[in-house]
Every structure is written in C-alpha cells, then in structure tokens.
mmCIF file of N, CA and C in Angstrom:
data_model
loop_
_atom_site.group_PDB
_atom_site.id
_atom_site.type_symbol
_atom_site.label_atom_id
_atom_site.label_comp_id
_atom_site.label_asym_id
_atom_site.label_seq_id
_atom_site.Cartn_x
_atom_site.Cartn_y
_atom_site.Cartn_z
ATOM 1 N N UNK A 1 0.635 -1.318 -0.512
ATOM 2 C CA UNK A 1 0.125 0.361 0.219
ATOM 3 C C UNK A 1 0.829 1.076 -0.146
ATOM 4 N N UNK A 2 0.644 2.047 -1.014
ATOM 5 C CA UNK A 2 1.057 3.690 -1.286
ATOM 6 C C UNK A 2 0.575 4.044 -0.654
ATOM 7 N N UNK A 3 0.971 5.145 0.591
ATOM 8 C CA UNK A 3 -0.401 5.801 1.267
ATOM 9 C C UNK A 3 0.302 7.876 1.032
ATOM 10 N N UNK A 4 0.237 7.773 -0.318
ATOM 11 C CA UNK A 4 0.439 9.124 -0.503
ATOM 12 C C UNK A 4 0.825 10.176 0.030
ATOM 13 N N UNK A 5 -0.229 10.611 0.822
ATOM 14 C CA UNK A 5 -0.988 11.332 1.562
ATOM 15 C C UNK A 5 -1.051 11.521 3.359
ATOM 16 N N UNK A 6 -0.837 10.118 3.426
ATOM 17 C CA UNK A 6 -1.029 9.679 4.843
ATOM 18 C C UNK A 6 -2.346 9.196 5.974
ATOM 19 N N UNK A 7 -2.995 9.119 4.999
ATOM 20 C CA UNK A 7 -4.641 9.370 4.778
ATOM 21 C C UNK A 7 -4.948 7.678 5.930
ATOM 22 N N UNK A 8 -4.169 6.453 5.855
ATOM 23 C CA UNK A 8 -4.683 5.490 5.944
ATOM 24 C C UNK A 8 -4.588 5.186 7.363
ATOM 25 N N UNK A 9 -4.854 4.505 7.742
ATOM 26 C CA UNK A 9 -5.394 4.060 9.678
ATOM 27 C C UNK A 9 -4.994 2.417 9.595
ATOM 28 N N UNK A 10 -3.870 2.467 9.831
ATOM 29 C CA UNK A 10 -3.522 0.680 10.211
ATOM 30 C C UNK A 10 -4.133 -0.043 11.314
ATOM 31 N N UNK A 11 -4.706 0.423 12.375
ATOM 32 C CA UNK A 11 -5.861 -0.049 12.982
ATOM 33 C C UNK A 11 -7.235 -0.338 11.985
ATOM 34 N N UNK A 12 -7.766 0.939 11.355
ATOM 35 C CA UNK A 12 -9.368 0.663 11.074
ATOM 36 C C UNK A 12 -8.824 -0.535 10.195
ATOM 37 N N UNK A 13 -7.691 -0.749 8.846
ATOM 38 C CA UNK A 13 -7.363 -1.734 8.108
ATOM 39 C C UNK A 13 -7.920 -3.279 8.885
ATOM 40 N N UNK A 14 -7.020 -3.089 10.353
ATOM 41 C CA UNK A 14 -7.322 -4.495 10.410
ATOM 42 C C UNK A 14 -8.939 -4.336 11.341
ATOM 43 N N UNK A 15 -9.171 -3.020 11.807
ATOM 44 C CA UNK A 15 -11.049 -3.675 11.566
ATOM 45 C C UNK A 15 -12.389 -3.618 11.121
ATOM 46 N N UNK A 16 -11.090 -3.876 9.754
ATOM 47 C CA UNK A 16 -11.565 -4.441 8.285
ATOM 48 C C UNK A 16 -11.183 -5.679 7.570
ATOM 49 N N UNK A 17 -10.242 -6.657 8.582
ATOM 50 C CA UNK A 17 -10.192 -7.750 7.877
ATOM 51 C C UNK A 17 -8.690 -7.544 7.556
ATOM 52 N N UNK A 18 -8.587 -6.441 7.679
ATOM 53 C CA UNK A 18 -6.512 -6.413 6.592
ATOM 54 C C UNK A 18 -5.323 -7.709 7.347
ATOM 55 N N UNK A 19 -4.690 -8.069 6.826
ATOM 56 C CA UNK A 19 -4.122 -8.757 8.033
ATOM 57 C C UNK A 19 -2.444 -7.901 8.596
ATOM 58 N N UNK A 20 -2.078 -7.046 8.880
ATOM 59 C CA UNK A 20 -1.238 -6.621 9.278
ATOM 60 C C UNK A 20 0.115 -6.834 8.621
ATOM 61 N N UNK A 21 0.305 -8.188 9.484
ATOM 62 C CA UNK A 21 1.519 -8.962 9.542
ATOM 63 C C UNK A 21 2.272 -8.914 7.988
ATOM 64 N N UNK A 22 1.109 -8.792 6.972
ATOM 65 C CA UNK A 22 1.102 -9.232 5.215
ATOM 66 C C UNK A 22 1.039 -8.128 4.698
ATOM 67 N N UNK A 23 1.402 -6.676 6.083
ATOM 68 C CA UNK A 23 0.762 -5.573 4.313
ATOM 69 C C UNK A 23 2.000 -4.629 4.374
ATOM 70 N N UNK A 24 2.960 -3.925 3.588
ATOM 71 C CA UNK A 24 3.937 -3.166 2.913
ATOM 72 C C UNK A 24 3.135 -2.260 3.181
ATOM 73 N N UNK A 25 3.985 -0.601 4.198
ATOM 74 C CA UNK A 25 3.166 0.366 3.759
ATOM 75 C C UNK A 25 3.633 1.558 3.377
ATOM 76 N N UNK A 26 3.678 1.966 2.392
ATOM 77 C CA UNK A 26 4.589 3.316 2.072
ATOM 78 C C UNK A 26 4.280 4.380 2.461
ATOM 79 N N UNK A 27 5.193 5.084 2.401
ATOM 80 C CA UNK A 27 4.285 7.095 3.378
ATOM 81 C C UNK A 27 5.489 7.651 3.820
ATOM 82 N N UNK A 28 5.207 8.445 2.924
ATOM 83 C CA UNK A 28 6.206 9.841 2.697
ATOM 84 C C UNK A 28 6.672 10.160 3.766
ATOM 85 N N UNK A 29 7.553 10.656 4.197
ATOM 86 C CA UNK A 29 7.189 11.540 5.538
ATOM 87 C C UNK A 29 7.162 13.100 5.785
ATOM 88 N N UNK A 30 6.957 13.430 7.214
ATOM 89 C CA UNK A 30 6.689 14.223 6.834
ATOM 90 C C UNK A 30 6.482 15.839 6.528
ATOM 91 N N UNK A 31 7.541 15.661 5.558
ATOM 92 C CA UNK A 31 8.075 17.100 4.477
ATOM 93 C C UNK A 31 7.658 16.363 3.317
ATOM 94 N N UNK A 32 7.702 17.424 2.782
ATOM 95 C CA UNK A 32 7.359 17.025 1.388
ATOM 96 C C UNK A 32 7.941 16.474 1.031
ATOM 97 N N UNK A 33 7.729 15.872 -0.196
ATOM 98 C CA UNK A 33 8.887 14.515 -1.453
ATOM 99 C C UNK A 33 8.026 14.784 -2.695
ATOM 100 N N UNK A 34 8.663 14.684 -3.108
ATOM 101 C CA UNK A 34 8.706 15.212 -5.266
ATOM 102 C C UNK A 34 7.538 14.272 -5.691
ATOM 103 N N UNK A 35 6.688 14.281 -6.420
ATOM 104 C CA UNK A 35 5.803 13.019 -6.648
ATOM 105 C C UNK A 35 6.860 12.008 -7.823
ATOM 106 N N UNK A 36 7.571 13.085 -8.103
ATOM 107 C CA UNK A 36 8.100 11.494 -9.373
ATOM 108 C C UNK A 36 9.328 10.557 -7.921
ATOM 109 N N UNK A 37 9.086 10.796 -6.019
ATOM 110 C CA UNK A 37 10.139 9.865 -5.566
ATOM 111 C C UNK A 37 9.212 8.446 -4.951
ATOM 112 N N UNK A 38 7.608 9.279 -5.500
ATOM 113 C CA UNK A 38 6.651 8.395 -4.610
ATOM 114 C C UNK A 38 6.369 7.450 -5.772
ATOM 115 N N UNK A 39 6.447 7.787 -7.135
ATOM 116 C CA UNK A 39 5.875 7.482 -8.158
ATOM 117 C C UNK A 39 6.936 5.655 -8.513
ATOM 118 N N UNK A 40 8.200 7.068 -8.333
ATOM 119 C CA UNK A 40 9.625 5.793 -7.905
ATOM 120 C C UNK A 40 9.356 4.115 -7.111
ATOM 121 N N UNK A 41 9.071 4.480 -6.217
ATOM 122 C CA UNK A 41 8.577 4.306 -5.097
ATOM 123 C C UNK A 41 7.966 2.562 -5.678
ATOM 124 N N UNK A 42 6.337 3.527 -6.275
ATOM 125 C CA UNK A 42 5.618 2.519 -6.626
ATOM 126 C C UNK A 42 6.185 1.381 -7.742
ATOM 127 N N UNK A 43 6.942 2.564 -8.275
ATOM 128 C CA UNK A 43 6.892 1.701 -9.987
ATOM 129 C C UNK A 43 8.381 0.104 -9.037
ATOM 130 N N UNK A 44 8.922 0.557 -7.945
ATOM 131 C CA UNK A 44 9.931 -0.268 -7.635
ATOM 132 C C UNK A 44 8.684 -1.406 -7.087
ATOM 133 N N UNK A 45 8.030 -1.232 -6.327
ATOM 134 C CA UNK A 45 7.273 -2.446 -5.326
ATOM 135 C C UNK A 45 6.810 -3.282 -6.241
ATOM 136 N N UNK A 46 6.148 -2.707 -7.785
ATOM 137 C CA UNK A 46 4.927 -3.454 -8.745
ATOM 138 C C UNK A 46 6.017 -4.420 -9.539
ATOM 139 N N UNK A 47 7.424 -4.036 -10.001
ATOM 140 C CA UNK A 47 8.370 -4.818 -10.572
ATOM 141 C C UNK A 47 8.962 -5.793 -9.911
ATOM 142 N N UNK A 48 8.926 -5.756 -8.483
ATOM 143 C CA UNK A 48 9.418 -6.297 -7.645
ATOM 144 C C UNK A 48 9.049 -7.824 -7.558
ATOM 145 N N UNK A 49 7.730 -8.244 -8.033
ATOM 146 C CA UNK A 49 7.376 -9.418 -8.126
ATOM 147 C C UNK A 49 6.894 -9.886 -7.079
ATOM 148 N N UNK A 50 6.911 -9.231 -6.059
ATOM 149 C CA UNK A 50 7.073 -10.239 -4.605
ATOM 150 C C UNK A 50 5.715 -10.249 -4.351
ATOM 151 N N UNK A 51 4.848 -9.093 -4.759
ATOM 152 C CA UNK A 51 3.311 -8.617 -4.360
ATOM 153 C C UNK A 51 2.057 -9.141 -5.185
ATOM 154 N N UNK A 52 1.113 -9.595 -4.558
ATOM 155 C CA UNK A 52 0.228 -9.962 -6.008
ATOM 156 C C UNK A 52 -0.685 -9.083 -6.147
ATOM 157 N N UNK A 53 -0.782 -8.116 -5.341
ATOM 158 C CA UNK A 53 -1.654 -6.842 -5.199
ATOM 159 C C UNK A 53 -1.167 -5.418 -5.173
ATOM 160 N N UNK A 54 -0.739 -4.582 -5.293
ATOM 161 C CA UNK A 54 -0.254 -3.120 -4.689
ATOM 162 C C UNK A 54 -1.245 -2.397 -4.919
ATOM 163 N N UNK A 55 -1.965 -1.451 -3.688
ATOM 164 C CA UNK A 55 -2.932 -0.021 -3.969
ATOM 165 C C UNK A 55 -1.920 0.824 -3.893
ATOM 166 N N UNK A 56 -2.417 2.036 -4.307
ATOM 167 C CA UNK A 56 -2.092 3.173 -3.983
ATOM 168 C C UNK A 56 -2.864 4.309 -3.347
ATOM 169 N N UNK A 57 -2.303 4.918 -2.433
ATOM 170 C CA UNK A 57 -3.873 6.407 -2.809
ATOM 171 C C UNK A 57 -3.407 7.649 -2.595
ATOM 172 N N UNK A 58 -3.506 8.892 -3.386
ATOM 173 C CA UNK A 58 -3.639 9.933 -2.816
ATOM 174 C C UNK A 58 -2.700 10.154 -3.735
ATOM 175 N N UNK A 59 -2.157 9.499 -4.927
ATOM 176 C CA UNK A 59 -1.674 9.508 -5.857
ATOM 177 C C UNK A 59 -1.731 9.794 -7.219
ATOM 178 N N UNK A 60 -2.963 9.973 -7.545
ATOM 179 C CA UNK A 60 -3.849 9.648 -8.572
ATOM 180 C C UNK A 60 -3.076 11.617 -9.260
ATOM 181 N N UNK A 61 -3.254 12.497 -8.602
ATOM 182 C CA UNK A 61 -3.690 13.354 -8.841
ATOM 183 C C UNK A 61 -2.250 13.921 -8.962
ATOM 184 N N UNK A 62 -1.028 13.312 -9.400
ATOM 185 C CA UNK A 62 0.226 12.956 -9.299
ATOM 186 C C UNK A 62 1.004 12.968 -10.959
ATOM 187 N N UNK A 63 0.055 12.142 -10.799
ATOM 188 C CA UNK A 63 0.417 11.265 -12.310
ATOM 189 C C UNK A 63 0.427 11.358 -13.592
ATOM 190 N N UNK A 64 0.832 12.037 -14.270
ATOM 191 C CA UNK A 64 0.967 12.237 -16.147
ATOM 192 C C UNK A 64 0.204 10.899 -16.435
ATOM 193 N N UNK A 65 -0.441 10.813 -17.862
ATOM 194 C CA UNK A 65 -0.372 10.183 -18.707
ATOM 195 C C UNK A 65 0.511 8.568 -18.443
ATOM 196 N N UNK A 66 1.577 8.939 -19.160
ATOM 197 C CA UNK A 66 2.929 8.677 -19.290
ATOM 198 C C UNK A 66 3.121 7.522 -18.150
ATOM 199 N N UNK A 67 3.006 8.269 -16.945
ATOM 200 C CA UNK A 67 3.492 7.899 -15.572
ATOM 201 C C UNK A 67 2.102 6.957 -15.715
ATOM 202 N N UNK A 68 1.237 6.755 -15.718
ATOM 203 C CA UNK A 68 -0.138 5.997 -15.694
ATOM 204 C C UNK A 68 0.599 5.118 -16.688
ATOM 205 N N UNK A 69 0.760 4.630 -18.180
ATOM 206 C CA UNK A 69 0.830 4.207 -18.923
ATOM 207 C C UNK A 69 2.246 3.100 -18.655
ATOM 208 N N UNK A 70 3.311 3.570 -17.873
ATOM 209 C CA UNK A 70 4.132 3.172 -17.271
ATOM 210 C C UNK A 70 4.024 1.766 -15.646
ATOM 211 N N UNK A 71 3.216 2.783 -15.090
ATOM 212 C CA UNK A 71 2.205 1.339 -14.412
ATOM 213 C C UNK A 71 1.866 0.691 -15.014
ATOM 214 N N UNK A 72 0.943 0.783 -15.869
ATOM 215 C CA UNK A 72 0.106 -0.279 -15.860
ATOM 216 C C UNK A 72 0.827 -1.517 -16.717
ATOM 217 N N UNK A 73 1.708 -0.855 -17.270
ATOM 218 C CA UNK A 73 2.865 -1.723 -18.123
ATOM 219 C C UNK A 73 3.607 -2.703 -17.402
ATOM 220 N N UNK A 74 3.800 -1.995 -16.445
ATOM 221 C CA UNK A 74 5.315 -2.482 -15.144
ATOM 222 C C UNK A 74 4.190 -4.059 -14.581
ATOM 223 N N UNK A 75 2.952 -3.348 -14.067
ATOM 224 C CA UNK A 75 2.163 -4.501 -13.425
ATOM 225 C C UNK A 75 1.433 -5.677 -14.595
ATOM 226 N N UNK A 76 1.105 -5.290 -15.849
ATOM 227 C CA UNK A 76 0.862 -6.311 -17.017
ATOM 228 C C UNK A 76 2.282 -7.418 -16.314
ATOM 229 N N UNK A 77 3.624 -6.774 -16.979
ATOM 230 C CA UNK A 77 4.732 -8.052 -17.318
ATOM 231 C C UNK A 77 4.639 -7.876 -15.383
ATOM 232 N N UNK A 78 4.553 -7.471 -14.103
ATOM 233 C CA UNK A 78 4.331 -8.806 -13.054
ATOM 234 C C UNK A 78 3.870 -9.247 -12.544
ATOM 235 N N UNK A 79 2.615 -9.229 -13.539
ATOM 236 C CA UNK A 79 1.258 -10.047 -13.394
ATOM 237 C C UNK A 79 0.685 -9.352 -11.837
ATOM 238 N N UNK A 80 0.061 -8.704 -11.136
ATOM 239 C CA UNK A 80 0.405 -7.895 -10.808
ATOM 240 C C UNK A 80 -1.378 -6.624 -10.457
ATOM 241 N N UNK A 81 -2.136 -6.991 -9.887
ATOM 242 C CA UNK A 81 -3.390 -6.314 -9.548
ATOM 243 C C UNK A 81 -2.487 -4.980 -9.048
ATOM 244 N N UNK A 82 -3.374 -3.806 -9.775
ATOM 245 C CA UNK A 82 -2.083 -2.841 -9.409
ATOM 246 C C UNK A 82 -3.745 -1.788 -8.831
ATOM 247 N N UNK A 83 -3.855 -0.974 -8.362
ATOM 248 C CA UNK A 83 -5.302 -0.164 -7.780
ATOM 249 C C UNK A 83 -5.023 1.341 -6.992
#
C-alpha cells in the first residue's frame, strides 16, 4: 500500500479484516516529497514481483498519462493487480 497522503489508519484496516503482518505500507515523511519519488517507489514495488496486489492512495493527481502507462505496463509485466 502506497499512502501518498498519509491518510490510511492501520488499526482501521485491521478492523476491516486486513492482516497487518502481510501488509507493506509506504508513506512519505512529514516533509513534502516530490511526486517522482513516490512514483519511483510505486514502480519498484510493482516491478519487484513480490506482491500480487499493490494499492496506491492519494497519488492519482500527481501522475501524468505517461506515468500511468508505465505503471500499467509494469503491472501487466509483473502480473500484479494495481489499484
């Protein structure tokens, strides 16, 4: 889970049935992070092939059409469901 805005509350996820021990959560630090860095992290996670599903929250407004295509292509190549 890439939480670009820091909105996700892990205890709330646990209440909804998410097994936190099986969750990798990436959050930017308190200071602003360039969108390119967040996108880089997302692409690395998707491309690693270690996860069957990756969710990203709060980054859609930062992504250009080219970045969306790269993410889509990487997801298809790695056989990862990306939301």
